Amino acid sequence: MNAADRWVRFRLRKGPTVVDRALRYLVRYAYRNVAYYHSAWKRAGVDVDGFRGRSDLPRLPITPREALLGAADGGYLDRRANPDQLFRSSTSGSTGGPGTVYLNRPEVYFRRASLLAAVAQSVRLRFPLTIVDVGALRSMGDRDLVQGLKIVRIVRLRRTMPLDEQVRLIEAQHPLIVQGRPSSLALLVEEMTRQGMRSVRPALVITGAEVLHPPVRELLERAFACRVADYYGTEEVGNVAWQCPHRTDVMHINHDTCVLEVVDRDGTPLPAEVEGRTIVTNLYNCTMPFIRYDLGDRAALLPDGGACRCGYEGTSMQLTSGRDDDF
């Protein structure tokens, strides 16, 4: 492996060549250091040294969620990693049983930076930046470097917190960004309306983890008097895609964090505009790699139409179903 490629996975604004370099490093690293992939790919007869990039991804077996998260004796982790020294978060379990995701410190920092870079496509960021996270469950970000340096302040309104207390806290923060699950945000807005409170005016509301239905979008837009942007995110990757500022039915895939494929029931890549299973490869997590990992969602890739009017150049998608019962 090329030692210089060790850090290429942490680049922002990855172009196709950089994505392929990050993939080559990730695949070879996982084969040598993660028991699950070494075993699975050896059984499948994968030529790891001959792997070149995105075009070779279909040669790798799809990784079922249950097989990876259920690997015995930490077989899903880098053999040199100490779980007690890692950051961890839990998946929601909306498309299967919940699991634990592990990252080391640089991977956590990059995850946060890549999300901020994606958010910057929708709103001009001002620092120090205050974000209110409504209905929060995970705590991985509580030790985040950007919070320690007071660059970004994240206020988490835990889903177990009484609604009247959530309203009091969000009113006191004056956040630039409010984020959360549509269901959690809708409950908060209903309580704000009951109290007659209209003083929370963020620049952007970000939703994710559930389907954002049009009536809920309209409710949030009225309550917060700003644009509502839907983001496709998972604990296994972080931000997978963000909603185009000009078209609510289009999501732009975040090539800084992942490669996303849409495949049929046999694992064969599907052409544009054909709905199928979403398979994702995390480009930066070597501690617990997710390579051709079955997310359990369904989507369709869109035809390559060149640069979007918002300036994005890359692959776009439409998320169709798979997380509609995750209230």
Coordinates of C-alpha atoms in Angstrom, one line a residue:
M1 CA 0.0 0.0 0.0
N2 CA 1.1 3.6 -0.7
A3 CA 1.7 5.3 2.6
A4 CA 0.7 8.6 1.1
D5 CA -2.8 7.2 0.5
R6 CA -3.4 6.7 4.2
W7 CA -4.5 10.4 4.5
V8 CA -6.3 10.8 1.1
R9 CA -9.5 9.5 2.7
F10 CA -9.6 12.6 4.8
R11 CA -9.7 15.1 1.8
L12 CA -12.7 17.3 1.3
R13 CA -14.1 17.9 -2.2
K14 CA -12.9 14.5 -3.5
G15 CA -12.9 14.2 -7.3
P16 CA -13.2 10.8 -9.0
T17 CA -9.4 10.2 -9.0
V18 CA -9.2 10.8 -5.2
V19 CA -12.2 8.6 -4.6
D20 CA -10.5 5.7 -6.4
R21 CA -7.3 6.3 -4.4
A22 CA -9.2 6.2 -1.1
L23 CA -11.1 3.1 -2.2
R24 CA -7.9 1.3 -3.1
Y25 CA -6.3 2.1 0.2
L26 CA -9.5 1.1 2.2
V27 CA -10.0 -2.2 0.4
R28 CA -6.3 -3.3 0.8
Y29 CA -6.2 -2.1 4.4
A30 CA -9.4 -4.0 5.3
Y31 CA -8.2 -7.2 3.8
R32 CA -5.0 -7.1 5.8
N33 CA -6.4 -5.9 9.1
V34 CA -10.1 -6.7 9.5
A35 CA -10.9 -10.4 10.0
Y36 CA -14.4 -10.2 8.6
Y37 CA -13.3 -8.9 5.2
H38 CA -10.2 -11.0 5.0
S39 CA -12.3 -14.2 5.5
A40 CA -15.2 -13.1 3.3
W41 CA -13.1 -11.9 0.4
K42 CA -10.8 -14.9 0.6
R43 CA -13.8 -17.2 0.3
A44 CA -15.0 -15.2 -2.7
G45 CA -11.6 -15.3 -4.4
V46 CA -11.2 -11.5 -4.6
D47 CA -8.0 -10.2 -6.1
V48 CA -7.4 -7.4 -3.6
D49 CA -4.1 -6.3 -5.1
G50 CA -5.8 -5.9 -8.5
F51 CA -8.5 -3.7 -7.1
R52 CA -8.4 -0.2 -8.8
G53 CA -11.5 1.7 -7.7
R54 CA -15.2 2.3 -8.2
S55 CA -15.4 0.2 -11.4
D56 CA -14.2 -2.8 -9.4
L57 CA -16.6 -2.5 -6.5
P58 CA -19.1 -5.1 -8.0
R59 CA -16.3 -7.7 -7.7
L60 CA -16.6 -7.5 -3.9
P61 CA -19.3 -9.4 -2.1
I62 CA -22.1 -7.3 -0.5
T63 CA -21.8 -7.0 3.2
P64 CA -25.0 -7.9 5.0
R65 CA -25.7 -5.8 8.1
E66 CA -26.2 -8.9 10.4
A67 CA -23.0 -10.5 9.2
L68 CA -20.8 -7.5 9.9
L69 CA -22.3 -6.3 13.2
G70 CA -22.6 -9.9 14.4
A71 CA -19.0 -10.9 13.7
A72 CA -17.6 -12.7 16.7
D73 CA -14.6 -11.5 18.8
G74 CA -14.6 -8.0 17.2
G75 CA -13.9 -9.4 13.8
Y76 CA -15.4 -6.2 12.2
L77 CA -12.7 -4.0 13.8
D78 CA -9.1 -3.1 12.8
R79 CA -7.1 -5.8 14.6
R80 CA -4.9 -3.1 16.2
A81 CA -7.8 -1.1 17.5
N82 CA -8.6 -0.9 21.2
P83 CA -12.4 -0.6 21.6
D84 CA -12.0 1.2 24.9
Q85 CA -10.2 4.0 23.2
L86 CA -12.6 4.5 20.3
F87 CA -15.6 6.7 19.8
R88 CA -18.8 4.8 19.4
S89 CA -22.4 5.5 18.4
S90 CA -25.5 3.3 17.9
T91 CA -27.5 2.8 14.8
S92 CA -31.2 3.3 15.1
G93 CA -32.2 -0.2 14.0
S94 CA -34.9 1.2 11.7
T95 CA -33.8 -1.3 9.0
G96 CA -32.8 -4.1 11.3
G97 CA -31.4 -4.6 14.8
P98 CA -29.4 -1.7 16.3
G99 CA -25.6 -2.0 16.2
T100 CA -22.5 -0.1 17.4
V101 CA -20.3 1.9 15.0
Y102 CA -16.7 2.6 16.1
L103 CA -14.4 5.4 14.9
N104 CA -11.0 6.7 15.9
R105 CA -10.4 10.4 16.6
P106 CA -9.3 11.6 13.1
E107 CA -12.3 9.7 11.6
V108 CA -14.7 11.5 14.0
Y109 CA -13.2 14.9 13.2
F110 CA -13.5 14.2 9.5
R111 CA -17.1 13.0 9.8
R112 CA -18.0 16.3 11.4
A113 CA -16.0 18.4 8.9
S114 CA -17.7 16.6 6.0
L115 CA -21.1 17.3 7.4
L116 CA -20.3 21.0 7.8
A117 CA -19.0 21.1 4.2
A118 CA -22.3 19.6 3.1
V119 CA -24.4 22.0 5.2
A120 CA -22.4 24.9 3.6
Q121 CA -24.0 24.0 0.3
S122 CA -27.3 25.2 1.7
V123 CA -26.5 28.1 4.1
R124 CA -23.6 30.5 4.7
L125 CA -22.0 29.3 8.0
R126 CA -21.0 31.8 10.6
F127 CA -18.6 30.9 13.4
P128 CA -18.9 30.3 16.3
L129 CA -21.8 28.2 15.0
T130 CA -24.7 27.0 17.2
I131 CA -26.7 23.9 16.2
V132 CA -29.6 22.5 18.1
D133 CA -30.0 18.8 17.6
V134 CA -33.7 17.9 18.3
G135 CA -34.5 14.3 19.5
A136 CA -30.8 13.4 19.9
L137 CA -29.9 9.9 20.9
R138 CA -26.2 9.4 20.3
S139 CA -23.4 11.0 22.3
M140 CA -20.4 10.5 20.1
G141 CA -20.2 14.2 19.2
D142 CA -20.2 15.4 22.8
R143 CA -16.4 15.0 22.8
D144 CA -15.9 16.6 19.4
L145 CA -12.9 18.8 18.8
V146 CA -14.9 21.5 17.2
Q147 CA -16.9 21.8 20.4
G148 CA -13.8 21.9 22.5
L149 CA -12.4 24.7 20.5
K150 CA -15.8 26.5 20.6
I151 CA -15.9 26.6 16.8
V152 CA -19.2 24.7 16.7
R153 CA -21.6 24.4 19.7
I154 CA -24.1 21.6 19.5
V155 CA -27.0 21.7 21.9
R156 CA -28.6 18.3 22.1
L157 CA -32.3 18.1 23.1
R158 CA -32.5 14.4 24.1
R159 CA -35.6 12.6 22.9
T160 CA -36.4 11.7 26.6
M161 CA -36.4 15.4 27.6
P162 CA -39.9 16.8 28.3
L163 CA -41.2 18.9 25.4
D164 CA -41.7 22.1 27.5
E165 CA -38.0 21.9 28.5
Q166 CA -37.0 21.4 24.9
V167 CA -39.0 24.6 23.9
R168 CA -37.3 26.6 26.7
L169 CA -33.8 25.5 25.6
I170 CA -34.2 26.1 21.9
E171 CA -35.6 29.6 22.6
A172 CA -32.6 30.4 24.6
Q173 CA -30.0 29.3 22.1
H174 CA -30.7 31.4 19.0
P175 CA -29.3 28.6 16.7
L176 CA -28.2 29.2 13.1
I177 CA -29.2 25.6 12.4
V178 CA -31.9 23.3 13.8
Q179 CA -31.6 19.6 13.0
G180 CA -33.4 16.4 13.9
R181 CA -35.8 13.7 12.8
P182 CA -39.0 15.0 11.2
S183 CA -41.1 13.3 13.9
S184 CA -39.1 14.9 16.7
L185 CA -39.2 18.3 15.1
A186 CA -42.9 18.0 14.5
L187 CA -43.6 17.2 18.2
L188 CA -41.4 20.2 19.2
V189 CA -43.2 22.6 16.8
E190 CA -46.6 21.4 18.1
E191 CA -45.5 22.3 21.6
M192 CA -44.1 25.7 20.4
T193 CA -47.4 26.4 18.8
R194 CA -49.3 25.5 21.9
Q195 CA -47.2 27.9 23.9
G196 CA -47.6 30.6 21.2
M197 CA -43.8 30.9 20.8
R198 CA -42.5 32.3 17.5
S199 CA -39.0 33.6 18.4
V200 CA -36.9 30.7 17.0
R201 CA -35.7 31.8 13.6
P202 CA -32.8 29.7 12.3
A203 CA -31.3 30.1 8.9
L204 CA -31.8 26.4 8.0
V205 CA -33.7 23.4 9.3
I206 CA -32.1 20.0 8.5
T207 CA -34.1 16.8 8.7
G208 CA -32.9 13.2 8.4
A209 CA -33.2 9.5 9.5
E210 CA -36.9 9.3 8.5
V211 CA -38.9 10.1 5.4
L212 CA -39.8 13.9 5.3
H213 CA -43.4 13.9 4.1
P214 CA -44.7 17.1 2.5
P215 CA -47.2 18.1 5.3
V216 CA -44.3 17.9 7.9
R217 CA -42.1 20.0 5.6
E218 CA -44.8 22.6 5.3
L219 CA -45.3 22.6 9.1
L220 CA -41.6 23.1 9.8
E221 CA -41.3 25.8 7.2
R222 CA -44.2 27.8 8.7
A223 CA -42.9 27.4 12.3
F224 CA -39.3 28.3 11.7
A225 CA -39.8 30.6 8.7
C226 CA -36.8 29.2 6.8
R227 CA -35.8 26.6 4.2
V228 CA -36.1 22.9 5.3
A229 CA -33.4 20.7 3.8
D230 CA -33.6 16.9 4.0
Y231 CA -30.3 15.1 4.5
Y232 CA -29.7 11.3 4.0
G233 CA -27.5 10.3 6.8
T234 CA -26.6 7.0 8.6
E235 CA -24.5 6.2 11.6
E236 CA -22.4 3.9 9.4
V237 CA -21.3 6.8 7.2
G238 CA -22.5 10.1 8.5
N239 CA -23.8 12.3 5.7
V240 CA -24.6 10.2 2.6
A241 CA -26.3 12.8 0.5
W242 CA -28.0 16.2 0.8
Q243 CA -31.1 17.7 -0.8
C244 CA -30.4 20.0 -3.7
P245 CA -31.2 23.7 -2.8
H246 CA -33.3 24.0 -6.0
R247 CA -35.1 20.6 -6.2
T248 CA -36.7 18.9 -3.2
D249 CA -36.9 15.6 -5.1
V250 CA -33.1 15.4 -5.8
M251 CA -30.3 14.5 -3.4
H252 CA -26.6 15.0 -4.2
I253 CA -24.4 12.1 -3.0
N254 CA -21.5 13.2 -0.7
H255 CA -18.4 11.9 -2.5
D256 CA -16.3 13.0 0.5
T257 CA -17.8 10.3 2.7
C258 CA -18.9 7.5 0.5
V259 CA -19.6 5.7 -2.7
L260 CA -23.3 4.7 -3.1
E261 CA -24.5 2.0 -5.4
V262 CA -28.1 0.9 -6.3
V263 CA -28.4 -2.8 -7.0
D264 CA -31.0 -5.5 -7.7
R265 CA -31.8 -8.4 -5.5
D266 CA -28.8 -10.3 -6.9
G267 CA -26.4 -7.5 -6.2
T268 CA -26.0 -6.4 -9.8
P269 CA -25.7 -2.6 -10.3
L270 CA -28.9 -1.0 -11.8
P271 CA -29.0 1.7 -14.4
A272 CA -30.2 5.2 -13.7
E273 CA -33.8 5.8 -12.7
V274 CA -34.4 2.1 -11.7
E275 CA -35.2 1.6 -8.0
G276 CA -33.1 -0.9 -6.0
R277 CA -31.2 -1.6 -2.8
T278 CA -28.7 1.0 -1.5
I279 CA -25.2 -0.3 -1.0
V280 CA -22.7 2.0 0.5
T281 CA -18.9 2.1 1.0
N282 CA -17.6 4.4 3.7
L283 CA -14.4 6.2 2.3
Y284 CA -12.8 7.2 5.6
N285 CA -13.4 4.7 8.3
C286 CA -10.6 2.1 8.5
T287 CA -11.3 1.4 12.2
M288 CA -14.6 -0.3 11.3
P289 CA -14.8 -0.4 7.6
F290 CA -18.2 -0.5 5.8
I291 CA -17.5 -1.8 2.3
R292 CA -20.4 -2.6 0.0
Y293 CA -22.6 -2.5 3.1
D294 CA -26.3 -3.1 2.6
L295 CA -28.1 -0.1 4.3
G296 CA -31.6 -1.6 3.9
D297 CA -33.0 1.5 2.1
R298 CA -34.2 1.8 -1.5
A299 CA -33.3 4.5 -4.0
A300 CA -32.7 5.3 -7.6
L301 CA -29.7 7.0 -9.1
L302 CA -30.3 9.8 -11.6
P303 CA -28.9 10.2 -15.1
D304 CA -25.7 12.3 -15.3
G305 CA -26.9 15.7 -16.5
G306 CA -23.6 17.6 -15.9
A307 CA -23.3 20.3 -13.3
C308 CA -26.5 21.1 -11.3
R309 CA -27.6 24.7 -11.2
C310 CA -26.6 24.7 -7.5
G311 CA -23.0 24.0 -8.7
Y312 CA -22.8 20.3 -7.6
E313 CA -20.9 18.0 -10.0
G314 CA -21.3 14.3 -9.3
T315 CA -23.9 11.6 -8.9
S316 CA -27.4 12.4 -7.7
M317 CA -30.2 10.1 -6.4
Q318 CA -33.8 9.9 -5.2
L319 CA -34.4 8.2 -1.9
T320 CA -37.6 6.2 -2.3
S321 CA -38.3 4.1 0.8
G322 CA -36.9 2.0 3.6
R323 CA -37.1 4.2 6.7
D324 CA -40.7 5.2 7.0
D325 CA -41.4 3.3 10.2
D326 CA -38.6 4.8 12.3
F327 CA -40.7 7.1 14.5

